[in-house]
Short mmCIF file of C-alpha atoms in Angstrom, two decimals:
data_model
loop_
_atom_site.label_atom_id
_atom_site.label_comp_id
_atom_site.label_asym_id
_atom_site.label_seq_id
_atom_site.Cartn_x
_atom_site.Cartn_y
_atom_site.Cartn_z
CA UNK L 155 0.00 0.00 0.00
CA UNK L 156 1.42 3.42 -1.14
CA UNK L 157 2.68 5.58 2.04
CA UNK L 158 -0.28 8.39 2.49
CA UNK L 159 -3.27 6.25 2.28
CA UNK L 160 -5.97 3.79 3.93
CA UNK L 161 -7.00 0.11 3.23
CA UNK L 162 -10.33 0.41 1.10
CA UNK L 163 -12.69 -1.81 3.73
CA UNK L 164 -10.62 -0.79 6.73
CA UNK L 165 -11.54 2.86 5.58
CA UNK L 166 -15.59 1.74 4.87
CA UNK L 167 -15.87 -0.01 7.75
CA UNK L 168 -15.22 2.76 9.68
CA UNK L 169 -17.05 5.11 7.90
CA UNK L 170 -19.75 2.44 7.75
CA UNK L 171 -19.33 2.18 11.59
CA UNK L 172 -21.08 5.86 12.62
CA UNK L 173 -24.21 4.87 10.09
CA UNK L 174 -26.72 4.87 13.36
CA UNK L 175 -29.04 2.54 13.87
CA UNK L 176 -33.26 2.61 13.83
CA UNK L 177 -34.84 5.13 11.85
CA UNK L 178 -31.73 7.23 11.93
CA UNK L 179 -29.24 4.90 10.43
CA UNK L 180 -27.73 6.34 7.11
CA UNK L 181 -29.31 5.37 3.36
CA UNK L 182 -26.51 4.60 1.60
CA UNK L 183 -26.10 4.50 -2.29
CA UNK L 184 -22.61 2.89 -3.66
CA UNK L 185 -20.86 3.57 -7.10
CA UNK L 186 -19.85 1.16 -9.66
CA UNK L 187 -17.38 -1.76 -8.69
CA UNK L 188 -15.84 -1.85 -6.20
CA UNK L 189 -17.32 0.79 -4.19
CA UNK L 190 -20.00 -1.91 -4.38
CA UNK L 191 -18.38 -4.55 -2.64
CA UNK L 192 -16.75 -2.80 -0.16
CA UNK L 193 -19.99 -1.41 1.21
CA UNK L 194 -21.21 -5.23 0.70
CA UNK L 195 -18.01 -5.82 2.64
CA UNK L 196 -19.02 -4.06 5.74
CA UNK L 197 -22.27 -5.79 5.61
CA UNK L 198 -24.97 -5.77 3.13
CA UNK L 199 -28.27 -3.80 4.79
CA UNK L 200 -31.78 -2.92 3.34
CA UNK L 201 -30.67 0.74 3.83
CA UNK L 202 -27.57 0.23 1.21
CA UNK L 203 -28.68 0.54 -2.88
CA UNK L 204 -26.34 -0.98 -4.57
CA UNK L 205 -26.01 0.80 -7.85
CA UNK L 206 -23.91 -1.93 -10.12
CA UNK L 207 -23.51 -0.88 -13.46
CA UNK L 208 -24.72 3.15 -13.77
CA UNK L 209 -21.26 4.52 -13.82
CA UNK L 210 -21.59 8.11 -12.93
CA UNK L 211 -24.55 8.05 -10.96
CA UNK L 212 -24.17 7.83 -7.12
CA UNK L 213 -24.18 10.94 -6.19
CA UNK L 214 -26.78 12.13 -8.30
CA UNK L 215 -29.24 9.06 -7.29
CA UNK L 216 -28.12 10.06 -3.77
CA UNK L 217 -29.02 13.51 -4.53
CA UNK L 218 -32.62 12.68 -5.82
CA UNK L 219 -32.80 10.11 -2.44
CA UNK L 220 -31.56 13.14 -0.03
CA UNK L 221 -34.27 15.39 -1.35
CA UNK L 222 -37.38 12.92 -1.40
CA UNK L 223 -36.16 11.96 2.48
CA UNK L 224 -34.98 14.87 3.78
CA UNK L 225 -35.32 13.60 7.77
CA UNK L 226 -32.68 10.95 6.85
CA UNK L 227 -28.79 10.83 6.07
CA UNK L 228 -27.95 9.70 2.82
CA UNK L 229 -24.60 8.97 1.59
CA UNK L 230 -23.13 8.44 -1.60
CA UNK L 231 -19.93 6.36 -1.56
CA UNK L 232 -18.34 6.06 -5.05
CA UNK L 233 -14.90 5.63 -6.57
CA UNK L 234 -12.60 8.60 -8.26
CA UNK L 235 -13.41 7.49 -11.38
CA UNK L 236 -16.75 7.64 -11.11
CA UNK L 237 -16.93 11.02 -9.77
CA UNK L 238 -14.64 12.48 -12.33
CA UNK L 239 -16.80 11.11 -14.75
CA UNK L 240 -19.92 13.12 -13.31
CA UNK L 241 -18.18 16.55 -12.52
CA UNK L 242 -21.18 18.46 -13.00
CA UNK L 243 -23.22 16.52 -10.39
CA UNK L 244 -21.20 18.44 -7.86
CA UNK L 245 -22.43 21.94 -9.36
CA UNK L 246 -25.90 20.73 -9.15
CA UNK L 247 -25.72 18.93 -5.72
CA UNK L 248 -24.20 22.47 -4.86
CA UNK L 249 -26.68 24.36 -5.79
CA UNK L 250 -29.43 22.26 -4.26
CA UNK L 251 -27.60 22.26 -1.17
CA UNK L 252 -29.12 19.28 0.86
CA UNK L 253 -27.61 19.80 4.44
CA UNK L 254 -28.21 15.64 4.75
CA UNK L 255 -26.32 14.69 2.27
CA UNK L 256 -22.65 13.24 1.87
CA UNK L 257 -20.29 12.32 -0.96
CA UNK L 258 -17.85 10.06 0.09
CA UNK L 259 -14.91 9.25 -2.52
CA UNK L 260 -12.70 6.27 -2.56
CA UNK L 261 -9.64 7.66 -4.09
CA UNK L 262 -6.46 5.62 -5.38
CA UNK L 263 -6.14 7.67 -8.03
CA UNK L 264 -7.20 4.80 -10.74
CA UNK L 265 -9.57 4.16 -12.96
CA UNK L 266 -10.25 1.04 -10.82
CA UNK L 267 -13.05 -0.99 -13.10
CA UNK L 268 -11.34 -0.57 -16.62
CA UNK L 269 -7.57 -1.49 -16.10
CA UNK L 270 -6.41 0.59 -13.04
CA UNK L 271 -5.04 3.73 -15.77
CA UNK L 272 -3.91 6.73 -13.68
CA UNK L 273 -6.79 9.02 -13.05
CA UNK L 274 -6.86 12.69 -12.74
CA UNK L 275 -6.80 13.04 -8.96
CA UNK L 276 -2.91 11.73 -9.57
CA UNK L 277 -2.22 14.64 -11.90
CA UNK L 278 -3.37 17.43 -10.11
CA UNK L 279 -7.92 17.30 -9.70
CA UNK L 280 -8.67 17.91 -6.38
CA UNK L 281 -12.04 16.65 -5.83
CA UNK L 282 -12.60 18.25 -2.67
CA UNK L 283 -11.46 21.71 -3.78
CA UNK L 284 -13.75 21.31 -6.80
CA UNK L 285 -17.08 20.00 -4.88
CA UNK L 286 -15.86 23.65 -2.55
CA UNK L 287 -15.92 25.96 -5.73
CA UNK L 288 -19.39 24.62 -6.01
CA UNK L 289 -20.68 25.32 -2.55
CA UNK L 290 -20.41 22.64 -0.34
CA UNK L 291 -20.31 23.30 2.71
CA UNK L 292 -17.50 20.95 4.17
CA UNK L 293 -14.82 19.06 1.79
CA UNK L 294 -12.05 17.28 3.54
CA UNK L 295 -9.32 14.77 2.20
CA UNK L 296 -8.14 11.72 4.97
CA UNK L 297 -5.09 10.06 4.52
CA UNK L 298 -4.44 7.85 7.14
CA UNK L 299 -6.79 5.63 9.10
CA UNK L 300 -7.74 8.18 12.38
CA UNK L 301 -8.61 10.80 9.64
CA UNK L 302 -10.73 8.14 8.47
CA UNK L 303 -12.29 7.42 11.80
CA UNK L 304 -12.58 11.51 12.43
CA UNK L 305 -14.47 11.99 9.37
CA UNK L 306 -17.10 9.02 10.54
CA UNK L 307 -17.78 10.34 13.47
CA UNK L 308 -18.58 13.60 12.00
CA UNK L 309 -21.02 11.97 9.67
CA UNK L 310 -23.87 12.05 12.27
CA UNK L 311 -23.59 15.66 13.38
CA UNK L 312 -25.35 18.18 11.81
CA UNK L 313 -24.45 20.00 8.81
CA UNK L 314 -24.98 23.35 7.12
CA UNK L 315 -25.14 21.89 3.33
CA UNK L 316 -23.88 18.78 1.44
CA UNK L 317 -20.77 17.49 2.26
CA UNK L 318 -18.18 15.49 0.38
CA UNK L 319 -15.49 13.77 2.14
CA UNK L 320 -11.97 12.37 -0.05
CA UNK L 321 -10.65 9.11 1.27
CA UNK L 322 -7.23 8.43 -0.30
CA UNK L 323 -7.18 4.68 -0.78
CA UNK L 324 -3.97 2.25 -2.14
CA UNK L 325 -4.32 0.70 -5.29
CA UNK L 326 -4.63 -2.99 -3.90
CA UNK L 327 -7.69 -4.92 -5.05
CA UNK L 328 -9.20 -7.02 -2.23
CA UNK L 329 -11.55 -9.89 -3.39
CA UNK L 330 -14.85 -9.09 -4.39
CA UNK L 331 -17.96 -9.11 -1.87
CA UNK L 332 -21.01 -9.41 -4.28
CA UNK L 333 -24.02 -8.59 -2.49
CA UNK L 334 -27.43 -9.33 -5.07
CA UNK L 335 -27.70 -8.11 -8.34
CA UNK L 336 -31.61 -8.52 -8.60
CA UNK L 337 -32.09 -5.05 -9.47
CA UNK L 338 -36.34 -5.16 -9.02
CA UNK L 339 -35.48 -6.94 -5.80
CA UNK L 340 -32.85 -4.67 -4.54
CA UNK L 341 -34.91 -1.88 -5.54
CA UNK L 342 -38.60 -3.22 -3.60
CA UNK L 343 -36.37 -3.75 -0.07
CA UNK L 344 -34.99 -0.35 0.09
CA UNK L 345 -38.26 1.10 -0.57
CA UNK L 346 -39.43 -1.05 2.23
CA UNK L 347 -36.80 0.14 4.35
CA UNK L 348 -38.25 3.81 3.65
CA UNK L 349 -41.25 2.78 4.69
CA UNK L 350 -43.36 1.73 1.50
CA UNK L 351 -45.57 -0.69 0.75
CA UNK L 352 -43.97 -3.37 -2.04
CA UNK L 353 -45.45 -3.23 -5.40
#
């Protein structure tokens, strides 16, 4: 692991650890990949959506989930990539500004799912500093485990906008956690776990 950053799940877990429980614990949507099974990896939950294969859209399904619930945390945790691919959801989650909302990026500075290519955030994009210069109201970039741990238990206090937190990850590839890929199915228990009726 390159000197500077976390272990992927050692860094979910933890953020994964300050979720809450009941009625207050944290919706979580997860990226493409491995994002995916790392949030699997923590322990697969009704309130986790597991996106699979819309690259791009985390946040922005996050955004949509953060303004139809906006009594619960939601949390988007997605990969570098991902996020690079879909710089203009940051303007708009910006300028919607849902205080219960969080971005949380798993950076090793690869484009993870298509060959591990150098990405941008290892040539100079800072993807905190950009979701700042589009009005969010905290950005932060962890680099070692306890900045991990300070950043999760931050996650339940209150917040003055949306959030988006930079987690600088190695490159190492831990075996996959597949949680279900029944979309209609995945889909009809996290409704449930907001409270509707199936169907």
């Amino acid at each position: 692991m390159v000197s500077g950053t976390v272990e992927r799940r050692a860094a979910v877990a933890a953020l994964m650890a300050h979720r809450g429980e009941g009625e207050a614990r944290a919706l979580v949507i997860s990226g493409l990949g491995s994002p995916t099974w790392d949030l699997n990896a923590a322990g697969d939950d009704p309130a986790n959506f597991y996106l699979w294969g819309a690259m791009g859209g985390a946040a922005m399904v996050a955004l949509g989930v953060a303004q139809a619930q906006p009594s619960r945390r939601v949390m988007a945790l997605t990969g570098d990539g991902e996020q690079l691919m879909a710089l203009g959801a940051l303007a708009t989650i910006g300028a919607a500004g849902p205080a219960n909302l969080t971005v949380l990026v798993l950076d090793n500075e690869r484009y993870g799912e298509t060959g591990a290519q150098p990405s941008h955030t290892g040539r100079g994009t800072e993807l905190a500093a950009v979701a700042a210069a589009c009005g969010f109201a905290e950005t932060e970039v962890a680099r070692s485990l306890a900045e991990v741990e300070a950043l999760g238990a931050r996650l339940a206090a209150p917040a003055q906008g949306p959030r988006l937190f930079v987690v600088k990850i190695g490159a190492e590839t831990p075996p996959r956690s597949m949680p279900a890929r029944d979309a209609p199915w995945l889909k009809s228990r996290f409704r449930a776990r907001l409270g509707f009726e199936p169907g």
